[in-house]
Short mmCIF file of C-alpha atoms (C1' of nucleotides) in Angstrom, two decimals:
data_model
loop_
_atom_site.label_atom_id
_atom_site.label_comp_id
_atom_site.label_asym_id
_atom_site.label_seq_id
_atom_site.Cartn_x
_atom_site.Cartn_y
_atom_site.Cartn_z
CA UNK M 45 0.00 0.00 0.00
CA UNK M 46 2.78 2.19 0.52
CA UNK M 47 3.43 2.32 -3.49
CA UNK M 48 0.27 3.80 -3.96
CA UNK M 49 0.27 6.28 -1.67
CA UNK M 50 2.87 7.63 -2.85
CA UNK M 51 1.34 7.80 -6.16
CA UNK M 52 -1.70 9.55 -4.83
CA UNK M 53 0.60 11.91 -3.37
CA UNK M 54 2.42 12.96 -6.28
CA UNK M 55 -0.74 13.06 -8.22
CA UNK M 56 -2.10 15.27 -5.67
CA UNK M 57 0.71 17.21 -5.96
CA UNK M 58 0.66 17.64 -9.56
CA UNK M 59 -2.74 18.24 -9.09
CA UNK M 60 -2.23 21.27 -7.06
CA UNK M 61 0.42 22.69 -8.38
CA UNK M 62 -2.05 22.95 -11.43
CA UNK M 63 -4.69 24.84 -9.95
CA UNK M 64 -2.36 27.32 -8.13
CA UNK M 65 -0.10 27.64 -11.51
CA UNK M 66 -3.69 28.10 -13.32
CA UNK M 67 -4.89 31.03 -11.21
CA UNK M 68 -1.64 32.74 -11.22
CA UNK M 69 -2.40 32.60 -15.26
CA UNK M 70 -5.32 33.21 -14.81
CA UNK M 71 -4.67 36.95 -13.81
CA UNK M 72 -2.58 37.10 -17.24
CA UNK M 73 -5.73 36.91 -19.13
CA UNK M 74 -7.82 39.03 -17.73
CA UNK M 75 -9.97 36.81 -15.26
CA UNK M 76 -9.01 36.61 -11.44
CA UNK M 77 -7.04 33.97 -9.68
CA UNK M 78 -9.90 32.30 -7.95
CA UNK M 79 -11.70 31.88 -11.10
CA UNK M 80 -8.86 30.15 -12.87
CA UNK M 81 -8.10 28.53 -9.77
CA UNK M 82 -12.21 26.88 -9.43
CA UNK M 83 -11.54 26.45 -13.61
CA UNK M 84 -8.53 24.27 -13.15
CA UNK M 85 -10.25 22.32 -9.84
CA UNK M 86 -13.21 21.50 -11.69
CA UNK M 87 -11.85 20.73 -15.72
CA UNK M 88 -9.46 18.05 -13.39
CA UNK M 89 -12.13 17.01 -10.62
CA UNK M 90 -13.34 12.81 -11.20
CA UNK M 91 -16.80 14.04 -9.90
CA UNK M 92 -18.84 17.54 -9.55
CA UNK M 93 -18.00 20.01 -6.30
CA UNK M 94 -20.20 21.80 -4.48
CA UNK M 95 -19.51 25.14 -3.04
CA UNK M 96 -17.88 23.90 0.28
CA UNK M 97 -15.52 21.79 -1.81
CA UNK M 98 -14.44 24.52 -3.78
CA UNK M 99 -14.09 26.87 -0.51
CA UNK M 100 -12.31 24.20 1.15
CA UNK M 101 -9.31 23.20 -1.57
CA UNK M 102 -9.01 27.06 -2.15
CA UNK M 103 -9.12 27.96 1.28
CA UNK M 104 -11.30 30.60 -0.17
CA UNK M 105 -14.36 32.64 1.33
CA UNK M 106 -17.84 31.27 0.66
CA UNK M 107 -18.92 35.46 -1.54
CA UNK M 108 -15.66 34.65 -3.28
CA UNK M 109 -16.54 30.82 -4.17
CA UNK M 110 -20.09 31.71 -5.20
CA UNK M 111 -19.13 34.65 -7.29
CA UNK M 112 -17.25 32.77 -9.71
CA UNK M 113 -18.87 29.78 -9.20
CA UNK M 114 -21.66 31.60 -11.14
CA UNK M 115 -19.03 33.97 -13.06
CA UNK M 116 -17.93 30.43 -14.71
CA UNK M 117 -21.70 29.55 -15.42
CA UNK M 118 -22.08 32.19 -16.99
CA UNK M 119 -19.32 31.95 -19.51
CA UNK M 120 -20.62 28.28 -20.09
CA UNK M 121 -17.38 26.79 -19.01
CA UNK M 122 -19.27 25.22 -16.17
CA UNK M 123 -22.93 23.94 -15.42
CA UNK M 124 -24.87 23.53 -12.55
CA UNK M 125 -26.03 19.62 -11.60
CA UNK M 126 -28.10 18.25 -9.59
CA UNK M 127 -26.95 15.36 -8.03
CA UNK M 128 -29.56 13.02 -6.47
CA UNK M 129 -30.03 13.14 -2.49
CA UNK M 130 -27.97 16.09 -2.63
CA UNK M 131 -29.99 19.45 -1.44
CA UNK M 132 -26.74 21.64 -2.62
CA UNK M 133 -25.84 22.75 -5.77
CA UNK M 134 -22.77 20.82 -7.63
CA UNK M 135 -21.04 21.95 -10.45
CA UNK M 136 -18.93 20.46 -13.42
CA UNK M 137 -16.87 21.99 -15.93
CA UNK M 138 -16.92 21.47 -19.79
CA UNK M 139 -14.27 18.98 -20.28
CA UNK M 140 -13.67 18.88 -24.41
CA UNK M 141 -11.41 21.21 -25.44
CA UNK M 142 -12.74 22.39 -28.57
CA UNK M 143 -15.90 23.09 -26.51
CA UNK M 144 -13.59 25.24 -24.12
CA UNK M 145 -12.13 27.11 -27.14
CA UNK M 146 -15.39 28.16 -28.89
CA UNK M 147 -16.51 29.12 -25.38
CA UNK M 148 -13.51 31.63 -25.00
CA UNK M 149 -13.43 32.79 -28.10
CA UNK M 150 -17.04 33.99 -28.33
CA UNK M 151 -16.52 35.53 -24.82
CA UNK M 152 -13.02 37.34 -25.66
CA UNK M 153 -14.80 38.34 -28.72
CA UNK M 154 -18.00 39.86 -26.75
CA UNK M 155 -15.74 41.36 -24.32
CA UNK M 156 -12.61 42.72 -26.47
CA UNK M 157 -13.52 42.66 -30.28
CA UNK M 158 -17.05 44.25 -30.21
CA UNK M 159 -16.46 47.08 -28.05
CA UNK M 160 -13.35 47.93 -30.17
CA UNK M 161 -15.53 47.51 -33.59
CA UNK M 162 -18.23 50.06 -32.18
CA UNK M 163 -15.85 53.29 -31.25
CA UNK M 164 -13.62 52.63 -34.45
CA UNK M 165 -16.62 51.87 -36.55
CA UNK M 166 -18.13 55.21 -34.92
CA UNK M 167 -15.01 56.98 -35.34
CA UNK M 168 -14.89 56.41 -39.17
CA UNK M 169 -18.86 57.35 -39.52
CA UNK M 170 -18.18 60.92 -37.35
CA UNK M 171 -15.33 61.80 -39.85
CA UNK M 172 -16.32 60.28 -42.70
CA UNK M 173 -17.15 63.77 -44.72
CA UNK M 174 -14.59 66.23 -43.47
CA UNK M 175 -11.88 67.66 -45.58
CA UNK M 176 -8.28 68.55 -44.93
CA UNK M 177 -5.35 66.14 -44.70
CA UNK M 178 -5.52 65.56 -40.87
CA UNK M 179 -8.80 64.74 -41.10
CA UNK M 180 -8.52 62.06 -44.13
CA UNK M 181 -5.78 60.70 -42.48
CA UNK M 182 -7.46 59.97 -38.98
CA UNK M 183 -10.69 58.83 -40.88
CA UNK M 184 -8.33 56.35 -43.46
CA UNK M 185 -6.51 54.90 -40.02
CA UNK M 186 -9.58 53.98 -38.08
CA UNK M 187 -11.41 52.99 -41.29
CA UNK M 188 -8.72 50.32 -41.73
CA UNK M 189 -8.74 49.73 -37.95
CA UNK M 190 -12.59 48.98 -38.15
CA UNK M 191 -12.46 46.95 -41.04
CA UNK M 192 -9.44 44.62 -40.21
CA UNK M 193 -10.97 44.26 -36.36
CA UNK M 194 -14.13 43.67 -38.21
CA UNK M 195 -12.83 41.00 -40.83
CA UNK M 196 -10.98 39.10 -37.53
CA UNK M 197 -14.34 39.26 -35.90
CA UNK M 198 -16.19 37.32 -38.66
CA UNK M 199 -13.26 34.93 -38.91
CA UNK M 200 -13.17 34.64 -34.89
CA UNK M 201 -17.06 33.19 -35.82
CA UNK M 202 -16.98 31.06 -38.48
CA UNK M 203 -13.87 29.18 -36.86
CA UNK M 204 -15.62 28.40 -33.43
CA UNK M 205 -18.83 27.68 -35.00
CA UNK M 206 -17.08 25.06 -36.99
CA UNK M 207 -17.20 21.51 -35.09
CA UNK M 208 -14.06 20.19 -34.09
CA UNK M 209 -13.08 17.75 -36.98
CA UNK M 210 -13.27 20.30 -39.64
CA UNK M 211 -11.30 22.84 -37.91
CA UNK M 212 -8.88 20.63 -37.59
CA UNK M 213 -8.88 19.32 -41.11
CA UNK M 214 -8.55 23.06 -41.86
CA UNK M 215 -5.83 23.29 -39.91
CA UNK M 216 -3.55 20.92 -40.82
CA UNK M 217 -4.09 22.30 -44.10
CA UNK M 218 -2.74 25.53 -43.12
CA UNK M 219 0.19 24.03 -41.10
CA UNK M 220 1.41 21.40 -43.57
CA UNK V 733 -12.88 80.29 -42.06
CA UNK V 734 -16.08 79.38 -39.65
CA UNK V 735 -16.71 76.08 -41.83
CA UNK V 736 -12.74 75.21 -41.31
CA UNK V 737 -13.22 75.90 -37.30
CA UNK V 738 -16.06 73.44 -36.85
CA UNK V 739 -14.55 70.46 -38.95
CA UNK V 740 -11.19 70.63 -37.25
CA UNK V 741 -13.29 70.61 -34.18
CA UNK V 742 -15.61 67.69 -34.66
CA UNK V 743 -12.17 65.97 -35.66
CA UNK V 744 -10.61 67.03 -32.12
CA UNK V 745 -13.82 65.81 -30.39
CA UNK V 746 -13.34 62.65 -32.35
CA UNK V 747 -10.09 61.90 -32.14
CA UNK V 748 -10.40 62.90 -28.50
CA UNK V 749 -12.80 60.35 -27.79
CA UNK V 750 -11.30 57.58 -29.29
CA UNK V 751 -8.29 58.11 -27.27
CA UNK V 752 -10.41 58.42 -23.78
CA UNK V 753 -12.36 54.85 -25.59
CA UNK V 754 -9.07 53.29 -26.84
CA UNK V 755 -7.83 53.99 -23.10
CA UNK V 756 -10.81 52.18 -21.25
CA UNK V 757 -10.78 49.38 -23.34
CA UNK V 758 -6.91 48.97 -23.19
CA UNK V 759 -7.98 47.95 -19.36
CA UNK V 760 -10.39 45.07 -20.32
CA UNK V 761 -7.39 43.31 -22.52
CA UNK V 762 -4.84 43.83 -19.93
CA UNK V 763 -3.03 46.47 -21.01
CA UNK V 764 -2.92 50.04 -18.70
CA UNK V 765 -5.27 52.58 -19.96
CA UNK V 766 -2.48 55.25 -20.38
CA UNK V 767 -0.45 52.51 -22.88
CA UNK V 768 -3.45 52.15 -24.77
CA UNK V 769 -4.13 55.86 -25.02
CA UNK V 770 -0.74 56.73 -26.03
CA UNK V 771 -1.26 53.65 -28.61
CA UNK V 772 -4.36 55.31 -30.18
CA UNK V 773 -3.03 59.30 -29.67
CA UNK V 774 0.62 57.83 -31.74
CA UNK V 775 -1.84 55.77 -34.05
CA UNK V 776 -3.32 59.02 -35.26
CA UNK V 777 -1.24 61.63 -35.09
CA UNK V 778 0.31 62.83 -38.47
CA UNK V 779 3.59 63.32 -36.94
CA UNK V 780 6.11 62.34 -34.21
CA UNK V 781 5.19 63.20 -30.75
CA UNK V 782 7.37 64.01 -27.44
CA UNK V 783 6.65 62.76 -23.98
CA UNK V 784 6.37 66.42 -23.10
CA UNK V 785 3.33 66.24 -26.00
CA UNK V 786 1.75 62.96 -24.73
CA UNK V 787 1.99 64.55 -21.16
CA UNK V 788 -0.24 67.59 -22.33
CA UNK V 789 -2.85 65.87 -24.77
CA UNK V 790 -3.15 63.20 -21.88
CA UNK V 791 -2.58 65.08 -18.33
CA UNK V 792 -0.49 62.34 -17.67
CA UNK V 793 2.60 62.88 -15.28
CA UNK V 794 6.02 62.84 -16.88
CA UNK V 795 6.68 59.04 -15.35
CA UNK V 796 3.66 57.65 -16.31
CA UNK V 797 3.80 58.66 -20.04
CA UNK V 798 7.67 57.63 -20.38
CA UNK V 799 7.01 54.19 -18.58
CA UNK V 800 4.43 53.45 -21.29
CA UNK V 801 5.78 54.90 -24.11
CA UNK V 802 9.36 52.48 -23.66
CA UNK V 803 6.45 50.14 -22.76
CA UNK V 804 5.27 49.84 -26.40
CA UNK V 805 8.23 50.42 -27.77
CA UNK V 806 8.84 47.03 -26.12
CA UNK V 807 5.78 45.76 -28.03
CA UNK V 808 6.97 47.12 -31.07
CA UNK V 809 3.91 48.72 -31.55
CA UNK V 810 5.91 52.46 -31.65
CA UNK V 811 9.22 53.13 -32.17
CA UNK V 812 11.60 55.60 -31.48
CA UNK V 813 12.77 58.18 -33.92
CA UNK V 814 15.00 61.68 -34.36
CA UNK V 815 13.53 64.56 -35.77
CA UNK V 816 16.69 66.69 -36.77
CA UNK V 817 17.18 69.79 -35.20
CA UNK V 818 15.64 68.47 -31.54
CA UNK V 819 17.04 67.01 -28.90
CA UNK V 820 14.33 65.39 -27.12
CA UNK V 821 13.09 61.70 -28.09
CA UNK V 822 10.31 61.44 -30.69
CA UNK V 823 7.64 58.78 -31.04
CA UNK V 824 5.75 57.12 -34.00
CA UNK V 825 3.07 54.58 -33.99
CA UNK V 826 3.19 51.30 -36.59
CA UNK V 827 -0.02 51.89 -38.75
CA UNK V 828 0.28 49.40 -40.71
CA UNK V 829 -2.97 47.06 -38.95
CA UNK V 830 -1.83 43.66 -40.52
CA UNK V 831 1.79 44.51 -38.79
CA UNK V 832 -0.04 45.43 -35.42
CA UNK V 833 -1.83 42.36 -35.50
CA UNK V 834 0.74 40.59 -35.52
CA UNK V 835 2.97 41.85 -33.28
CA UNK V 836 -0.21 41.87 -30.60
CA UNK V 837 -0.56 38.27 -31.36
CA UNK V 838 3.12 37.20 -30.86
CA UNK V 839 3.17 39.06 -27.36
CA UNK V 840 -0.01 37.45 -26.62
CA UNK V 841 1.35 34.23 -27.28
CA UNK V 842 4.41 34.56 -25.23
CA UNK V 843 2.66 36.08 -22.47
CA UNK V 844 -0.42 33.75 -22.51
CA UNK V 845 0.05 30.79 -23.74
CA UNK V 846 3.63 29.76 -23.57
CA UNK V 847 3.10 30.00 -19.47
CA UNK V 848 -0.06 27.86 -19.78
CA UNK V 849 1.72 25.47 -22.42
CA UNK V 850 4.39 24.66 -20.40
CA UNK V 851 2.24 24.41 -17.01
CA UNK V 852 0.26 21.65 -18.83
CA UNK V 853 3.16 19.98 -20.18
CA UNK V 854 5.16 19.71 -17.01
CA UNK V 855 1.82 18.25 -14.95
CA UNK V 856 1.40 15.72 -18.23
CA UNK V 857 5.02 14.56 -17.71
CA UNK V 858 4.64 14.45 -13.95
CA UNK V 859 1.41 12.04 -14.14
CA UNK V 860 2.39 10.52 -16.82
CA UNK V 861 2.89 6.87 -15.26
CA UNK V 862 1.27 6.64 -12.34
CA UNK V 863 -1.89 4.20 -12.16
CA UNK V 864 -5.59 4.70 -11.07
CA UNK V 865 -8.56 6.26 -12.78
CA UNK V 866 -8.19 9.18 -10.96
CA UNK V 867 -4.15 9.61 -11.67
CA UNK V 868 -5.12 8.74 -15.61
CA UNK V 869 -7.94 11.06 -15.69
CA UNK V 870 -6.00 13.96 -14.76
CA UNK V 871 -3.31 13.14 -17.01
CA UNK V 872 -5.59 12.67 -20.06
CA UNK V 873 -7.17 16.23 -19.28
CA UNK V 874 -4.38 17.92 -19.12
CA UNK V 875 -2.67 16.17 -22.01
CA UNK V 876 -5.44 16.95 -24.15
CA UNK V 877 -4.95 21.11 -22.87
CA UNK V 878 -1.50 20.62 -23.64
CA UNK V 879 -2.11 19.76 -27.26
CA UNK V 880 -4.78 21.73 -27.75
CA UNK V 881 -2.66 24.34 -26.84
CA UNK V 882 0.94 23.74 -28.11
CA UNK V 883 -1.45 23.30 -31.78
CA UNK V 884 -3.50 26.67 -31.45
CA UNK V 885 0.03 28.25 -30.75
CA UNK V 886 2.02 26.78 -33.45
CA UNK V 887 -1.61 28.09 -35.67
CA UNK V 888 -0.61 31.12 -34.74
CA UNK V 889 2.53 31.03 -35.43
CA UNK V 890 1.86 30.42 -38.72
CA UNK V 891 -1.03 32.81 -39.35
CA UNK V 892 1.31 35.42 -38.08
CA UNK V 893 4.59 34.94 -39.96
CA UNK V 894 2.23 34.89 -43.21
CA UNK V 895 1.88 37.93 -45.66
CA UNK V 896 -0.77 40.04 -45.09
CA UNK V 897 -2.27 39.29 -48.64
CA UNK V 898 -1.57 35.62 -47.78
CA UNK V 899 -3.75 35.68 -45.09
CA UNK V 900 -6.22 37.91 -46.70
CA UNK V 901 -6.62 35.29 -49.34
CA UNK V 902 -6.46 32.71 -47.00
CA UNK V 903 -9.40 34.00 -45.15
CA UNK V 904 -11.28 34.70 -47.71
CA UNK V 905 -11.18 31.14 -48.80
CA UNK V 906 -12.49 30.41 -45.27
CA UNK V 907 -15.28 32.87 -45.01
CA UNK V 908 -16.60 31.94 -48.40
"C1'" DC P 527 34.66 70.76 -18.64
"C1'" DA P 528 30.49 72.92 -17.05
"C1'" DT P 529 25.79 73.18 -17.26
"C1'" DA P 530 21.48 72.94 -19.23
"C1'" DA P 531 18.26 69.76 -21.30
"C1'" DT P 532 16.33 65.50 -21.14
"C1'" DT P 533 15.59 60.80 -19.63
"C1'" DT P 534 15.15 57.42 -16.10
"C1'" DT P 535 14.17 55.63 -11.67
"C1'" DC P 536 11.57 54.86 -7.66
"C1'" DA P 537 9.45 55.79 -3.07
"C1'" DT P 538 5.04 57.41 -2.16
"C1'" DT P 539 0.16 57.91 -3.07
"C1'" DA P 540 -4.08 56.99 -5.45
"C1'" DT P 541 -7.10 53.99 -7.77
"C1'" DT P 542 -8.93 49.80 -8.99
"C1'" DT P 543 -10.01 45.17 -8.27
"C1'" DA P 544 -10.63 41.07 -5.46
"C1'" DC P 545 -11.93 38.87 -1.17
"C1'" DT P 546 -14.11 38.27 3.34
"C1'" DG P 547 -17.63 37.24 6.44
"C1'" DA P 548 -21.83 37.98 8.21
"C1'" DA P 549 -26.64 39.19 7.44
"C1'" DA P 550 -30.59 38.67 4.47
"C1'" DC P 551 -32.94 35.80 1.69
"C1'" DT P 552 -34.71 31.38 -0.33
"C1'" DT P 553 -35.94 26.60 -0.43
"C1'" DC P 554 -37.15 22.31 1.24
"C1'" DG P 555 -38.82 18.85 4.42
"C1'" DA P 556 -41.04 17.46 8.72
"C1'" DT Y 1362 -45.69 26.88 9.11
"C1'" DC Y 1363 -41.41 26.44 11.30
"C1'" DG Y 1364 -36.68 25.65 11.29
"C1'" DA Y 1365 -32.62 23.83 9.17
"C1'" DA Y 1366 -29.76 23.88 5.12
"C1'" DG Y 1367 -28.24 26.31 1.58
"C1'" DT Y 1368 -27.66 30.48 -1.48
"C1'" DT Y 1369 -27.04 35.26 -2.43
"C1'" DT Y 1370 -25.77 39.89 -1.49
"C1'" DC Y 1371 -22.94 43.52 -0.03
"C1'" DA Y 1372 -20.51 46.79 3.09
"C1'" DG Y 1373 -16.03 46.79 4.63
"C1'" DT Y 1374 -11.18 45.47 4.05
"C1'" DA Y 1375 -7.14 43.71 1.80
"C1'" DA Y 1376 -4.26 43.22 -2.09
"C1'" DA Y 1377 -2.68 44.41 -6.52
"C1'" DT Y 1378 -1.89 47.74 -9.97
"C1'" DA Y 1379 -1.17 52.27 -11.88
"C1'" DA Y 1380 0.22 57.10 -11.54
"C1'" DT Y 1381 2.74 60.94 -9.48
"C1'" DG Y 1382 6.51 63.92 -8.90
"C1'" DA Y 1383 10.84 64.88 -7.58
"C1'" DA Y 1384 15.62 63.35 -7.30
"C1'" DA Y 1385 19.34 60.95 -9.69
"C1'" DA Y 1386 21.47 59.77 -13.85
"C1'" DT Y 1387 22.57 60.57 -18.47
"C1'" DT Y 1388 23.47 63.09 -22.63
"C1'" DA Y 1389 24.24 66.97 -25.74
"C1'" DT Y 1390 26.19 71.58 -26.42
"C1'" DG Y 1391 28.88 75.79 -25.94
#
DNA sequence: CATAATTTTCATTATTTACTGAAACTTCGA
DNA sequence: TCGAAGTTTCAGTAAATAATGAAAATTATG
């Protein structure tokens, strides 16, 4: 027995070292620690957590557990279950990649592209008539801006709406 | 001259607010907002500009604007130049969008996802033979990240070392 | 070389963002 | 319908990040 102990340690270990490494990421791309962190616990947990689980392996506050517990619903990179004579809430994480991808990408797109495409697009429409060369030169730049962000943003959709075997197909196309 | 007056100022106004925009949306994609204004005020300015200019168009403090300005220059997304006859250090923006793009998707990469790659590929190795659903589980999860990952970044390699009318046509053929 | 102009650094301060913990609220079962 | 179990909210606090401003360092010029 002592064999696998040790194994469960080092798993655990690895385990952890995951989570923490994930959070600390985490605040890289513009989400906070503790929602990376509950990401990472969840995408590598064998069965759903519930709430106290999460506050317990984060040694995290119950507000800060439920806030991105539902922060991650949201997104869709986790669901709520309902696990039978259970009266709390358990939650598991989306678990296929490609899933996870289109997921982010439609949310990076909400949050980053579309707010970018409305001011530049609105920039271009404000200056779109007035003459002089200061003025056809700021209306040219964020007319190319606008359309280039624009262009990225239809790609950004046709890509994650694609299912997983034909973006790969594509891909190896463009890598080969 | 009245006519002249209120198109340079509905150009002031709109360049004005797509600097304040540029700014506040520099903060939701993890960049400070005072980088991302000087990014949009050097994007449309028609000619080189001084700290001591981004300083006055941003009522920044004299710190603040050089910190970000050698900031991008790290980026690559400005770059340093001499105007003859001045002493002081002058500033112009890369306009060129498909050159932007991909200079924001290399530092991207190596700030976002070579951390996460090599997390996931370190906790792959360390799992990698130890037995039990739960040890294999983890292992396969994170394997699976790790690909997924080490792929979409070698994608964007690619993507990003291509000509911009590459791309373009590339694209298109995708979007059609 | 002296000094004036400019850049750079960095300790301090301000602002923003995240977290806590307890109270208010909701739901379910006896 | 009451109370226990669980969820949600939020005012207060802590932590992280950004900005200031002045002093130190560097660089150009007479």
């Amino acid at each position: 027995m002592k064999i696998m102990k040790v194994a469960e340690d080092s798993l655990k270990r690895s385990r952890d070292e995951f989570v923490a490494q994930w959070g600390a990421l985490g605040t890289q791309w513009g989400i906070n620690r503790t929602m990376a962190q509950i990401h990472a616990l969840l995408m590598t947990s064998p069965e759903p957590m519930c709430t106290d689980d999460v506050m317990a392996e984060l040694e995290a506050s119950r507000g800060n557990a439920h806030t991105n517990l539902k922060e991650l619903v949201n997104w869709g990179l986790i669901r709520m279950i309902v696990v039978k004579g259970e009266r709390r809430d358990f939650y598991e994480a989306e678990k296929d990649v490609w899933k996870m991808f289109t997921i982010i990408t439609r949310e990076r797109k909400r949050r980053e592209i579309e707010p970018a495409l409305e001011i530049l697009n609105r920039c271009a429409e404000e200056t779109k008539g007035i003459k002089g060369v200061e003025a056809e030169a700021f209306h040219n730049q964020v007319k190319q801006l606008g359309e280039f962000v624009g262009f990225a943003s239809k790609m950004s959709d046709k890509i994650s709406s694609m299912k997983h075997g034909l973006a790969l197909q594509l891909a190896t196309k463009i890598l080969g």
